[in-house]
Amino acid sequence: MIGGGIDTGTRIVGPDVDFLAIGPVLALAVAALVVILVRAILRKRGPVNQISLGVGLAGVAAAGVLLGIQWNEVRDDGTITTIAGAVRLDTFGVFLGVVVLAATAMSLFLAASYLEREELEAPEYYALMLLSAAGMLTMTTANDLIVVFVALELLSIPLYVLAAFDRRRLSSQESGIKYFVLGAFSSAVFLYGIALTYGATGTTSLTGIADFLSANTLFEQGTLLAGLALLLVGLGFKVAAVPFHMWTPDVYQGAPTPVTAFMSSATKAAGFAALLRLLGVAFPLYRTDWRPAILGLAVLSLAVGSIAAVIQTDVKRILAYSSIAHAGYILIGLQVDTARGRQASLFYLLVYAFMTVGAFAVITVATRKGDDKHSLDDYRGLALRRPVVGGLLGFFVLAQAGVPLTGGFVVKLEIFSSAVDAGEYGLAIVGVLAAVVAAFIYLRIAVALFTSPGGEAADASEDRPVDRWTAAVLAVTTAAVLFAGILPGAWLTFAKDATFL
Amino acid sequence: MTTVLFFVFAAAALGGALGVVLSRNPVHSALWLVQTLLSVAVFFLLQDAELVAAVQVIVYAGAIVVLFIFVIMLLGVDRHESLEDPVKVQRPAAIALGALVLAEIVFLAGHEWATGARTARGAPIEGGTGAFADYNNIERVAHVMFIDYMWAFQITAGLLVVAVVGAIVLARRSGERPEGQEPGTPAPERAGPESGSGQRPDDAAVEEPVGEGAT
């Protein structure tokens, strides 16, 4: 030891670290750093983009392999808690890690061609997206409110930058600044919630909070309940639940479309990971207090998400509102607070990731130059002019509406039947009504796709060819959504194995 | 000894604070601020809070004042600053609120306990409690930072990387291509009135030129 005359001793001994548990996070972070290094060292533009995409995909693949090993490990040997209780690796965390990683991989694919044609800086984009995904994976296994908070920042801050990435478009800048201001505000609210919860329980560990609450009875509930409420606000913002959804349409519309795909799928999964863990691990004893709050969030999200979508005319905004409504369905599964409900929510998150990435994948190639012509009129007659592209958009839109034989139908069915199982008939009815209202707007998109534009004839020469990266994403998402709709058994088992908290 | 130190540095802190407010030159104000911050660091040392003292010197006296001076230099030192308040109520409101805070502190200092912690009049806490009983305060901070919250502390590094990359991405002049293309020579498709601001021709019609003029 260097101590010399000072008594340093050896009293500070670092905690045990299970590197398997944090392996996927490290893989993504290392990939991001390598991308930055490559960008700094190599000068030629073309190879840099190729190499950084390759490094990024390699990182995602490595993380995927590690997640597979983790899954077998924790399913057979049970939960792993490591790094002084800050990381809790269980099947639940691995499952949502898989959702996040799948969404990340597909978003990287989408970005590959998008960045090239919009002439944007590719390596920085990949690095930021990988770091954001690392934050999301941290979030899915976080067992401490401080870790949840840092992970929340690590996943959000790259997204603020990515939303504003296409700085030549004013709407992208607006999207970034709006997301940043509101996101920073919601982070502050979340942090205040942590402070109050810590004040009431004396710990920031999720399992520690649960232990404290089961061993002690609080005479004054005010501080803890206020803390819990603020935590719900912070996470409600991230998953875009009403009334914390105001940013969603503008940000989704303005952000580059691959970023929107990433935000709507991966961020939602990470946000729900924290929400499920918070409610299920830390506050199971307070279920009578938080269930009404979640009920309110779910009903409002369903109502606003479905009804407000009807008056929109921009396809990206419609999908933004529909993502709000989807958050409402997922919240139903949380609200019923049964194993079945959680299973349905997890299943929904998995399938929704494919549905929404698929829809946004079509959007990246459907319109002509730029990324700001997404009104319904621009899509009119798309399926007549380009049957495959238009047909696929119609498919994903109908899947989101919940048409049978698609994954969207099965997930909604699961959510509703879990609500009925738990005796929450009212909630199930609200959900069905919202689905009916939302079906109207989805059908409106589908009809627009198949009606002739009339007036000026569309110039087919300006149409963008579907490149192979996007084609791969479309193939995967279509297969996944169909597979989930026709043979949901395997997916349901996967989700069921992940519902132990 | 402690008392002497306290009064010397109390005078220095107050003198520095007055200097900040009364100096005409903003650079002098910033330097007076250093004096106040260093004096406060000495108070922390007198309270056995070595780590806070070190942080006070490194973060406040070091980084933040440098940042102040940086901004002052950036905006131009010799520019005449108008001391007129744009909002008239600001000054009386500031005086009233300042007086209120002072009264609050004096009131709380007269009590043994305030907000659950001991005040200047309360009995000092010896040692501490529980597992930390024989740790000094740097060891306690180390324990929290490198054991209890090590994972959170580590992933903060990721945040720093994001901050650097994000700042560069957003601050770089839009459309600038540092590699393969000479700066200042617009690519053929960018030629025209908007050249250099990186606008695509079809965007120029619907958007204000941005990015170039902002800096």
XYZ file of C-alpha atoms in Angstrom:
716
model
C 0.000 0.000 0.000
C 1.137 3.525 -0.668
C -0.141 4.847 2.646
C 3.214 5.608 4.233
C 2.665 7.166 7.627
C -1.115 7.334 7.231
C -3.084 4.379 8.493
C -4.867 3.317 5.356
C -5.564 -0.221 6.487
C -7.455 -2.595 4.246
C -10.892 -1.850 5.543
C -12.415 -0.939 2.209
C -12.850 -4.140 0.285
C -14.721 -3.890 -2.995
C -17.912 -5.882 -3.492
C -18.033 -9.150 -5.388
C -18.796 -8.676 -9.035
C -20.500 -11.353 -11.119
C -19.347 -10.411 -14.577
C -21.913 -12.608 -16.261
C -24.663 -10.507 -14.716
C -23.309 -7.271 -16.159
C -21.825 -8.877 -19.274
C -24.414 -7.627 -21.787
C -24.096 -4.052 -20.503
C -20.322 -4.265 -20.771
C -20.522 -5.739 -24.277
C -22.633 -2.832 -25.516
C -20.544 -0.213 -23.724
C -17.303 -1.662 -25.097
C -18.790 -1.762 -28.604
C -19.745 1.920 -28.245
C -16.241 2.851 -27.119
C -14.666 0.901 -29.999
C -16.947 2.712 -32.433
C -15.797 6.055 -31.037
C -12.156 4.954 -31.253
C -12.523 3.782 -34.834
C -14.164 7.068 -35.698
C -11.286 8.969 -34.135
C -8.504 6.921 -35.764
C -9.725 6.237 -39.288
C -10.179 9.095 -41.715
C -12.032 7.582 -44.648
C -15.734 8.020 -44.392
C -17.056 4.915 -46.111
C -15.072 2.246 -44.227
C -15.678 3.998 -40.909
C -19.407 3.687 -41.339
C -19.135 0.036 -42.315
C -16.739 -0.809 -39.497
C -18.751 1.002 -36.854
C -21.935 -0.728 -37.955
C -20.096 -4.045 -37.818
C -18.693 -3.307 -34.366
C -22.115 -2.233 -33.154
C -23.791 -5.374 -34.448
C -20.981 -7.489 -32.991
C -21.571 -5.851 -29.614
C -25.289 -6.523 -29.853
C -24.625 -10.122 -30.882
C -22.213 -10.634 -27.976
C -24.743 -9.159 -25.597
C -27.359 -11.481 -27.071
C -25.204 -14.542 -26.512
C -24.534 -13.444 -22.933
C -28.254 -12.940 -22.372
C -28.830 -16.502 -23.604
C -26.260 -17.843 -21.126
C -27.816 -15.721 -18.399
C -31.267 -17.060 -19.204
C -30.169 -20.677 -18.764
C -28.229 -19.791 -15.641
C -30.980 -17.961 -13.789
C -33.780 -20.243 -14.936
C -31.941 -23.270 -13.516
C -30.098 -21.793 -10.548
C -32.333 -18.929 -9.562
C -31.784 -15.233 -9.131
C -28.258 -13.806 -8.945
C -27.712 -10.728 -6.823
C -24.345 -9.057 -7.212
C -22.299 -5.859 -6.773
C -23.487 -5.171 -3.244
C -27.092 -5.882 -4.173
C -27.215 -3.270 -6.924
C -27.796 -5.802 -9.695
C -30.470 -8.438 -9.521
C -30.349 -10.832 -12.422
C -33.536 -12.841 -12.808
C -35.540 -14.256 -15.691
C -37.635 -11.092 -15.715
C -34.596 -8.920 -16.316
C -33.219 -11.232 -18.988
C -36.564 -11.324 -20.796
C -36.821 -7.552 -21.038
C -33.129 -7.470 -21.907
C -33.962 -9.637 -24.910
C -36.757 -7.241 -25.914
C -34.422 -4.260 -25.626
C -31.652 -5.988 -27.519
C -33.925 -7.143 -30.339
C -35.211 -3.604 -30.721
C -31.653 -2.251 -30.661
C -30.470 -4.659 -33.337
C -33.403 -3.828 -35.609
C -32.966 -0.087 -35.053
C -29.282 -0.366 -35.979
C -30.269 -2.144 -39.187
C -32.810 0.553 -39.990
C -30.279 3.264 -39.251
C -27.654 1.766 -41.579
C -29.341 2.840 -44.789
C -31.201 5.796 -43.313
C -28.015 7.536 -42.173
C -26.394 7.015 -45.523
C -29.194 8.505 -47.548
C -29.772 11.418 -45.154
C -26.003 12.048 -45.017
C -25.785 11.919 -41.248
C -22.809 11.037 -39.080
C -23.115 7.293 -38.666
C -20.470 6.340 -36.037
C -21.691 8.827 -33.436
C -25.223 7.649 -34.039
C -24.290 4.016 -33.446
C -22.235 4.883 -30.358
C -25.082 6.833 -28.809
C -27.618 4.138 -29.601
C -25.387 1.432 -28.111
C -24.835 3.446 -24.936
C -28.544 4.067 -24.659
C -29.155 0.329 -25.017
C -26.510 -0.303 -22.338
C -28.486 2.005 -20.063
C -31.657 0.076 -20.822
C -30.012 -3.254 -20.012
C -28.740 -1.731 -16.763
C -32.293 -0.705 -16.023
C -33.764 -4.148 -16.584
C -31.532 -5.667 -13.897
C -31.363 -2.704 -11.512
C -32.162 -3.502 -7.902
C -31.428 -0.103 -6.457
C -33.193 3.175 -7.016
C -29.903 4.994 -7.559
C -28.952 2.487 -10.252
C -32.406 2.899 -11.789
C -31.854 6.636 -11.856
C -28.384 6.513 -13.404
C -29.633 3.953 -15.932
C -32.567 6.217 -16.707
C -30.161 9.040 -17.467
C -27.847 6.785 -19.448
C -30.713 5.664 -21.654
C -32.354 9.084 -21.958
C -29.486 11.454 -22.666
C -28.363 9.642 -25.852
C -32.010 9.660 -26.932
C -32.211 13.437 -26.525
C -29.225 13.748 -28.847
C -30.511 11.114 -31.269
C -33.904 12.818 -31.504
C -32.156 16.004 -32.575
C -29.667 14.126 -34.740
C -30.905 15.415 -38.073
C -30.199 19.020 -37.162
C -31.008 20.294 -40.644
C -34.658 19.574 -40.025
C -36.275 22.018 -37.645
C -38.738 19.375 -36.489
C -35.854 17.139 -35.417
C -34.304 19.957 -33.410
C -37.651 20.724 -31.858
C -38.106 17.078 -31.031
C -34.715 16.915 -29.317
C -35.132 20.059 -27.252
C -38.674 19.139 -26.221
C -37.648 15.654 -25.179
C -34.637 17.048 -23.355
C -36.481 19.695 -21.359
C -39.387 17.467 -20.375
C -37.121 14.462 -19.833
C -34.784 16.387 -17.557
C -37.795 17.623 -15.635
C -39.181 14.121 -15.222
C -35.758 12.876 -14.106
C -35.748 15.548 -11.411
C -39.205 14.421 -10.299
C -38.014 10.824 -10.203
C -34.973 11.830 -8.163
C -37.147 13.641 -5.675
C -39.223 10.488 -5.410
C -36.052 8.532 -4.591
C -35.149 11.080 -1.927
C -38.555 10.829 -0.244
C -38.574 7.035 -0.445
C -35.108 6.938 1.063
C -36.243 9.307 3.767
C -39.144 7.050 4.645
C -37.357 3.697 4.500
C -33.660 4.465 4.986
C -32.567 2.503 1.940
C -32.519 2.824 -1.813
C -32.359 -0.899 -2.495
C -35.605 -2.244 -3.948
C -35.439 -5.469 -1.967
C -34.242 -3.430 1.026
C -37.347 -1.256 0.806
C -39.552 -4.349 0.693
C -37.743 -5.848 3.699
C -38.044 -2.636 5.649
C -41.743 -2.282 4.895
C -42.534 -5.856 5.827
C -40.628 -5.551 9.110
C -41.884 -2.115 10.104
C -45.181 -0.309 10.043
C -45.003 3.360 9.212
C -47.116 5.649 11.375
C -46.837 8.438 8.872
C -47.365 7.177 5.347
C -47.213 10.610 3.725
C -43.524 10.726 2.840
C -43.433 7.221 1.420
C -46.626 7.631 -0.596
C -45.483 10.976 -1.969
C -42.173 9.346 -2.910
C -43.936 6.461 -4.617
C -46.185 8.874 -6.494
C -43.207 10.868 -7.768
C -41.428 7.676 -8.845
C -44.546 6.719 -10.798
C -44.576 10.137 -12.468
C -40.943 9.790 -13.519
C -41.406 6.349 -15.002
C -44.825 7.221 -16.420
C -43.045 9.837 -18.481
C -40.609 7.312 -19.906
C -43.296 4.827 -20.917
C -45.489 7.651 -22.295
C -48.508 7.087 -20.073
C -51.193 9.778 -19.912
C -51.048 12.376 -18.302
C -47.262 12.354 -18.784
C -47.452 11.815 -22.532
C -47.432 15.381 -23.852
C -43.993 15.044 -25.403
C -44.727 11.835 -27.291
C -46.394 12.993 -30.540
C -43.972 15.850 -31.197
C -40.887 13.830 -30.337
C -41.941 10.753 -32.291
C -42.863 12.878 -35.272
C -39.722 14.991 -35.338
C -37.075 12.412 -34.483
C -35.396 10.489 -37.309
C -37.645 7.483 -37.965
C -35.144 4.778 -36.846
C -34.801 6.679 -33.570
C -38.565 6.764 -33.226
C -38.643 3.005 -33.761
C -36.002 2.597 -31.064
C -37.779 4.923 -28.643
C -41.178 3.351 -29.032
C -39.948 -0.228 -28.589
C -36.822 -0.339 -26.430
C -37.431 2.675 -24.205
C -40.894 1.458 -23.407
C -39.563 -1.976 -22.445
C -36.894 -0.436 -20.205
C -39.381 1.922 -18.582
C -41.782 -0.903 -17.868
C -38.901 -2.994 -16.512
C -38.260 -0.353 -13.867
C -41.969 0.124 -13.228
C -42.680 -3.597 -12.800
C -39.697 -4.036 -10.538
C -40.519 -0.994 -8.466
C -44.113 -2.042 -7.891
C -43.558 -5.780 -7.769
C -40.319 -5.973 -5.782
C -40.228 -2.863 -3.598
C -43.862 -2.064 -2.984
C -45.916 -5.271 -3.086
C -47.305 -4.408 0.358
C -48.600 -1.104 -0.919
C -50.602 -2.598 -3.729
C -53.824 -1.137 -2.400
C -52.205 2.275 -2.709
C -50.615 2.042 -6.138
C -53.221 -0.022 -7.941
C -55.742 2.847 -8.184
C -52.977 5.104 -9.493
C -52.041 2.586 -12.180
C -55.727 2.153 -12.953
C -55.999 5.878 -13.592
C -52.887 5.878 -15.793
C -54.155 2.886 -17.772
C -57.659 4.240 -18.379
C -56.392 7.713 -19.300
C -53.714 6.313 -21.611
C -56.236 4.105 -23.372
C -58.755 6.904 -23.744
C -56.410 9.682 -24.803
C -54.208 7.427 -26.930
C -57.158 6.037 -28.866
C -59.334 9.121 -29.171
C -56.608 11.659 -29.912
C -55.190 9.418 -32.641
C -58.459 9.719 -34.553
C -58.028 13.427 -35.271
C -54.390 13.146 -36.373
C -53.423 13.294 -40.011
C -49.726 12.502 -39.752
C -48.857 8.824 -39.756
C -45.958 9.198 -37.328
C -48.185 11.134 -34.931
C -50.887 8.498 -35.236
C -48.360 5.826 -34.313
C -47.173 8.008 -31.420
C -50.690 8.191 -30.023
C -51.118 4.508 -30.604
C -47.935 3.880 -28.615
C -49.596 5.808 -25.769
C -52.627 3.540 -26.065
C -50.373 0.468 -26.099
C -48.790 1.711 -22.859
C -52.334 1.717 -21.488
C -52.862 -1.957 -22.397
C -49.552 -2.909 -20.805
C -50.518 -0.967 -17.676
C -53.663 -3.112 -17.409
C -51.406 -6.115 -16.900
C -49.581 -4.270 -14.132
C -52.768 -3.083 -12.553
C -54.330 -6.515 -12.102
C -51.118 -7.441 -10.263
C -51.303 -11.179 -10.799
C -48.702 -13.495 -12.308
C -50.988 -13.794 -15.334
C -51.211 -10.040 -15.675
C -47.453 -9.582 -15.527
C -47.010 -12.377 -18.035
C -49.460 -10.651 -20.359
C -47.611 -7.340 -19.982
C -44.249 -8.926 -20.759
C -45.688 -10.757 -23.748
C -47.242 -7.517 -24.943
C -43.933 -5.657 -24.672
C -42.174 -8.339 -26.701
C -44.702 -8.449 -29.514
C -45.267 -4.705 -29.496
C -41.532 -4.170 -30.070
C -41.797 -6.092 -33.339
C -45.064 -4.448 -34.400
C -43.864 -0.927 -33.855
C -40.367 -1.425 -35.297
C -41.986 -3.054 -38.327
C -44.345 -0.136 -38.836
C -41.576 2.433 -38.511
C -39.345 0.352 -40.784
C -41.922 0.696 -43.548
C -42.157 4.408 -42.849
C -38.417 4.894 -43.319
C -38.699 3.650 -46.881
C -42.261 4.600 -47.787
C -41.997 8.307 -48.413
C -39.850 10.301 -50.736
C -36.858 12.485 -49.956
C -36.340 13.797 -46.456
C -38.060 12.544 -43.372
C -40.880 14.981 -42.873
C -43.567 13.982 -45.326
C -45.692 11.606 -43.363
C -49.209 12.955 -43.685
C -51.961 10.532 -44.609
C -52.126 12.154 -48.039
C -48.519 11.201 -48.696
C -49.455 7.596 -48.044
C -52.554 7.609 -50.195
C -52.353 4.912 -52.830
C -49.034 3.592 -51.553
C -50.217 0.001 -51.638
C -51.404 0.395 -55.239
C -48.111 1.885 -56.356
C -45.840 -0.322 -54.264
C -47.837 -3.376 -53.223
C -45.213 -4.899 -50.923
C -44.308 -1.750 -48.995
C -47.874 -0.539 -48.705
C -49.170 -3.981 -47.907
C -46.660 -4.396 -45.099
C -47.578 -1.055 -43.572
C -51.205 -2.130 -43.738
C -50.255 -5.403 -42.091
C -48.426 -3.756 -39.181
C -51.147 -1.200 -38.703
C -53.809 -3.911 -38.601
C -51.638 -5.929 -36.234
C -51.509 -2.950 -33.899
C -55.268 -2.703 -34.154
C -55.463 -6.314 -32.992
C -56.721 -8.159 -36.048
C -56.843 -11.951 -35.522
C -53.939 -14.071 -36.812
C -51.519 -11.320 -35.887
C -49.556 -10.974 -32.670
C -51.513 -7.838 -31.851
C -54.670 -9.871 -31.398
C -53.130 -12.456 -29.089
C -51.436 -9.935 -26.810
C -54.624 -7.925 -26.399
C -56.553 -11.128 -25.715
C -54.032 -12.083 -23.045
C -54.260 -8.672 -21.398
C -58.053 -8.692 -21.376
C -58.346 -12.249 -20.102
C -55.851 -11.535 -17.321
C -58.012 -8.577 -16.325
C -61.160 -10.708 -16.409
C -59.403 -13.427 -14.408
C -58.624 -10.919 -11.707
C -62.211 -9.661 -11.690
C -61.329 -6.331 -13.267
C -64.257 -6.331 -15.664
C -64.470 -2.562 -15.909
C -60.869 -2.292 -16.985
C -61.308 -5.030 -19.576
C -64.328 -3.229 -21.005
C -62.448 0.071 -21.192
C -59.663 -1.770 -22.990
C -61.994 -3.322 -25.528
C -63.725 0.002 -26.161
C -60.360 1.686 -26.673
C -59.384 -1.038 -29.122
C -62.601 -0.424 -31.072
C -62.030 3.337 -31.211
C -58.395 2.860 -32.197
C -59.363 0.371 -34.897
C -61.027 3.290 -36.676
C -57.790 5.174 -37.163
C -55.830 2.082 -38.092
C -58.439 1.281 -40.701
C -58.204 4.850 -41.929
C -54.507 4.352 -42.627
C -55.180 1.008 -44.263
C -57.915 2.499 -46.461
C -55.690 5.407 -47.435
C -53.020 2.953 -48.514
C -55.382 1.281 -50.927
C -57.228 4.275 -52.375
C -56.055 5.982 -55.488
C -54.542 9.397 -54.762
C -56.428 10.978 -57.627
C -55.320 14.402 -58.784
C -51.632 14.503 -59.524
C -50.139 11.171 -60.380
C -47.414 10.028 -58.072
C -44.000 9.938 -59.629
C -42.757 6.408 -59.093
C -39.207 7.361 -60.014
C -38.831 9.236 -56.722
C -39.730 6.166 -54.722
C -37.035 4.811 -52.546
C -35.971 1.247 -53.211
C -36.132 -1.025 -50.183
C -32.509 -1.684 -49.279
C -31.426 -5.029 -47.884
C -31.005 -3.822 -44.285
C -34.559 -2.575 -44.131
C -35.751 -5.644 -45.986
C -34.148 -7.830 -43.323
C -35.896 -5.895 -40.561
C -39.207 -6.135 -42.388
C -38.793 -9.879 -42.868
C -37.956 -10.444 -39.201
C -40.723 -8.265 -37.834
C -43.349 -9.666 -40.191
C -42.366 -13.217 -39.318
C -42.351 -12.425 -35.605
C -45.753 -10.741 -35.624
C -47.309 -13.543 -37.675
C -45.643 -16.223 -35.590
C -46.843 -14.610 -32.356
C -50.338 -14.471 -33.791
C -50.570 -18.011 -35.077
C -48.396 -19.959 -32.643
C -48.206 -17.861 -29.476
C -47.456 -20.864 -27.253
C -43.665 -20.655 -27.220
C -43.723 -16.895 -26.676
C -46.185 -17.224 -23.839
C -44.028 -19.836 -22.132
C -41.050 -17.528 -22.512
C -43.018 -14.697 -20.904
C -44.357 -17.015 -18.228
C -40.879 -18.147 -17.217
C -39.955 -14.509 -16.847
C -42.733 -13.481 -14.492
C -40.994 -14.398 -11.247
C -39.932 -11.156 -9.738
C -6.464 28.210 17.720
C -9.724 27.048 16.158
C -11.432 30.222 17.255
C -8.697 32.395 15.822
C -8.816 30.508 12.526
C -12.569 30.813 12.450
C -12.560 34.579 12.913
C -9.772 35.160 10.431
C -11.500 33.177 7.727
C -14.937 34.464 8.635
C -13.601 37.941 7.961
C -12.035 36.721 4.726
C -15.271 35.053 3.620
C -17.360 38.131 4.360
C -14.802 40.420 2.748
C -14.761 38.217 -0.338
C -18.536 38.193 -0.511
C -18.664 41.984 -0.307
C -15.963 42.142 -2.943
C -18.040 39.992 -5.290
C -20.986 42.328 -5.003
C -19.142 45.644 -4.993
C -16.512 45.132 -7.703
C -17.195 46.943 -10.929
C -15.082 44.557 -12.949
C -16.616 41.082 -13.341
C -13.189 39.419 -13.330
C -12.457 40.969 -9.931
C -15.809 39.676 -8.701
C -14.866 36.163 -9.768
C -11.526 36.413 -7.962
C -13.209 37.678 -4.784
C -15.486 34.665 -5.067
C -12.422 32.399 -4.939
C -11.469 33.980 -1.626
C -14.919 33.343 -0.179
C -15.024 29.765 -1.418
C -11.572 28.972 -0.012
C -12.526 30.480 3.340
C -15.634 28.311 3.441
C -13.413 25.303 2.690
C -11.456 26.171 5.827
C -14.720 26.170 7.807
C -15.421 22.682 6.540
C -11.967 21.592 7.699
C -12.660 23.062 11.129
C -15.799 20.923 11.225
C -13.756 17.760 10.462
C -15.332 17.497 7.036
C -12.124 16.958 5.086
C -13.737 15.547 1.991
C -16.249 18.372 1.637
C -13.392 20.818 2.068
C -11.423 19.153 -0.706
C -14.484 19.051 -2.956
C -15.157 22.700 -2.204
C -11.659 23.651 -3.360
C -11.555 21.380 -6.392
C -15.085 21.829 -7.681
C -16.033 25.340 -6.653
C -12.786 27.256 -6.411
C -11.288 25.231 -9.238
C -13.835 24.279 -11.835
C -16.770 26.594 -11.321
C -14.842 29.834 -10.978
C -12.778 28.907 -14.018
C -16.053 28.387 -15.838
C -17.271 31.818 -14.690
C -14.131 33.488 -15.920
C -14.313 31.533 -19.139
C -17.826 32.806 -19.786
C -16.871 36.366 -18.829
C -13.931 36.275 -21.225
C -16.102 34.773 -23.921
C -18.653 37.554 -23.596
C -15.955 40.220 -23.546
C -14.388 41.647 -20.367
C -14.339 45.259 -21.399
C -17.955 45.427 -22.417
C -19.746 47.859 -20.184
C -22.245 46.024 -18.051
C -25.460 47.825 -17.353
C -26.328 47.548 -13.683
C -29.896 48.689 -14.269
C -32.368 46.031 -13.235
C -34.681 45.080 -16.059
C -37.181 43.862 -13.467
C -37.706 46.555 -10.850
C -39.060 44.378 -8.038
C -36.033 42.125 -8.218
C -33.809 44.076 -5.846
C -36.278 44.701 -2.988
C -37.463 41.091 -3.323
C -33.892 39.825 -3.091
C -33.235 41.932 0.011
C -36.450 40.734 1.671
C -35.758 37.062 0.910
C -32.139 37.383 1.997
C -33.240 38.888 5.301
C -35.738 36.051 5.723
C -33.084 33.371 5.179
C -30.738 35.127 7.613
C -33.489 35.267 10.248
C -34.191 31.582 9.666
C -30.560 30.597 10.136
C -30.183 32.696 13.265
C -33.374 31.206 14.663
C -32.334 27.611 13.919
C -28.817 28.182 15.229
C -30.362 29.099 18.576
C -31.811 25.599 18.882
C -30.112 22.331 19.660
C -31.576 20.504 16.702
C -32.738 21.538 13.322
C -34.052 19.239 10.586
C -32.922 16.238 12.597
C -29.245 17.219 12.595
C -27.421 18.945 15.376
C -26.929 22.674 15.130
C -23.978 24.693 16.302
C -25.284 24.484 19.869
C -26.048 20.778 19.912
C -23.740 18.263 21.486
C -21.233 16.855 18.990
C -21.864 13.319 17.827
C -19.004 11.061 18.801
C -17.925 8.334 16.461
C -21.169 7.527 14.762
C -23.285 4.468 14.788
C -23.433 0.972 13.445
C -20.978 -0.431 10.966
C -19.436 2.971 10.368
C -18.572 3.613 14.023
C -14.799 3.737 13.614
C -14.644 5.061 10.074
C -13.587 8.610 9.461
C -15.556 10.605 7.025
C -13.454 9.924 3.930
C -13.676 6.227 4.635
C -17.409 6.521 4.965
C -17.696 8.239 1.625
C -15.381 5.628 0.114
C -17.539 2.876 1.557
C -20.687 4.323 0.053
C -19.085 5.110 -3.288
C -16.973 2.017 -3.866
C -19.100 -0.616 -2.148
C -22.733 0.304 -1.663
C -23.127 2.231 -4.887
C -20.232 0.956 -6.914
C -22.360 -0.123 -9.873
C -24.128 3.213 -10.072
C -20.773 4.973 -9.734
C -19.298 2.896 -12.559
C -22.114 3.427 -15.026
C -21.829 7.147 -14.462
C -18.714 6.778 -16.623
C -21.050 5.856 -19.475
C -22.901 9.102 -18.881
C -19.692 11.061 -19.262
C -18.983 9.381 -22.600
C -22.512 10.183 -23.734
C -22.079 13.794 -22.663
C -18.877 14.184 -24.679
C -20.167 12.446 -27.809
C -23.551 14.147 -27.607
C -22.045 17.588 -27.143
C -19.765 17.112 -30.147
C -22.586 15.809 -32.312
C -24.841 18.713 -31.477
C -22.217 21.437 -31.450
C -20.529 20.583 -34.730
C -21.595 22.875 -37.509
C -24.298 21.112 -39.384
C -23.270 19.508 -42.622
C -19.585 19.888 -41.876
C -17.605 16.944 -43.113
C -14.292 16.845 -41.300
C -12.856 14.000 -43.290
C -12.260 13.565 -46.980
C -13.504 17.036 -47.752
C -11.766 20.312 -47.230
C -13.586 22.559 -44.786
C -14.824 25.633 -46.546
C -15.110 24.053 -49.954
C -18.749 23.199 -50.332
C -19.521 19.991 -52.120
C -21.099 20.522 -55.513
C -24.628 19.681 -54.394
C -24.340 22.161 -51.555
C -23.379 25.105 -53.671
C -25.712 28.037 -53.611
C -26.804 30.621 -51.109
C -27.168 28.074 -48.336
C -23.784 26.459 -48.866
C -21.977 25.507 -45.707
C -25.055 25.439 -43.542
C -25.632 21.954 -44.825
C -29.186 22.363 -45.998
C -30.519 20.078 -48.587
C -32.062 22.006 -51.427
C -35.574 20.735 -50.734
C -35.362 21.812 -47.104
C -34.206 25.308 -47.812
C -37.633 26.304 -48.968
C -39.439 25.332 -45.794
C -36.907 26.000 -43.076
C -34.934 28.858 -41.682
C -31.208 28.396 -42.090
C -30.093 27.149 -38.717
C -26.886 26.036 -37.094
C -24.536 28.471 -38.765
C -25.930 31.637 -37.316
C -26.523 30.214 -33.869
C -22.920 30.156 -32.763
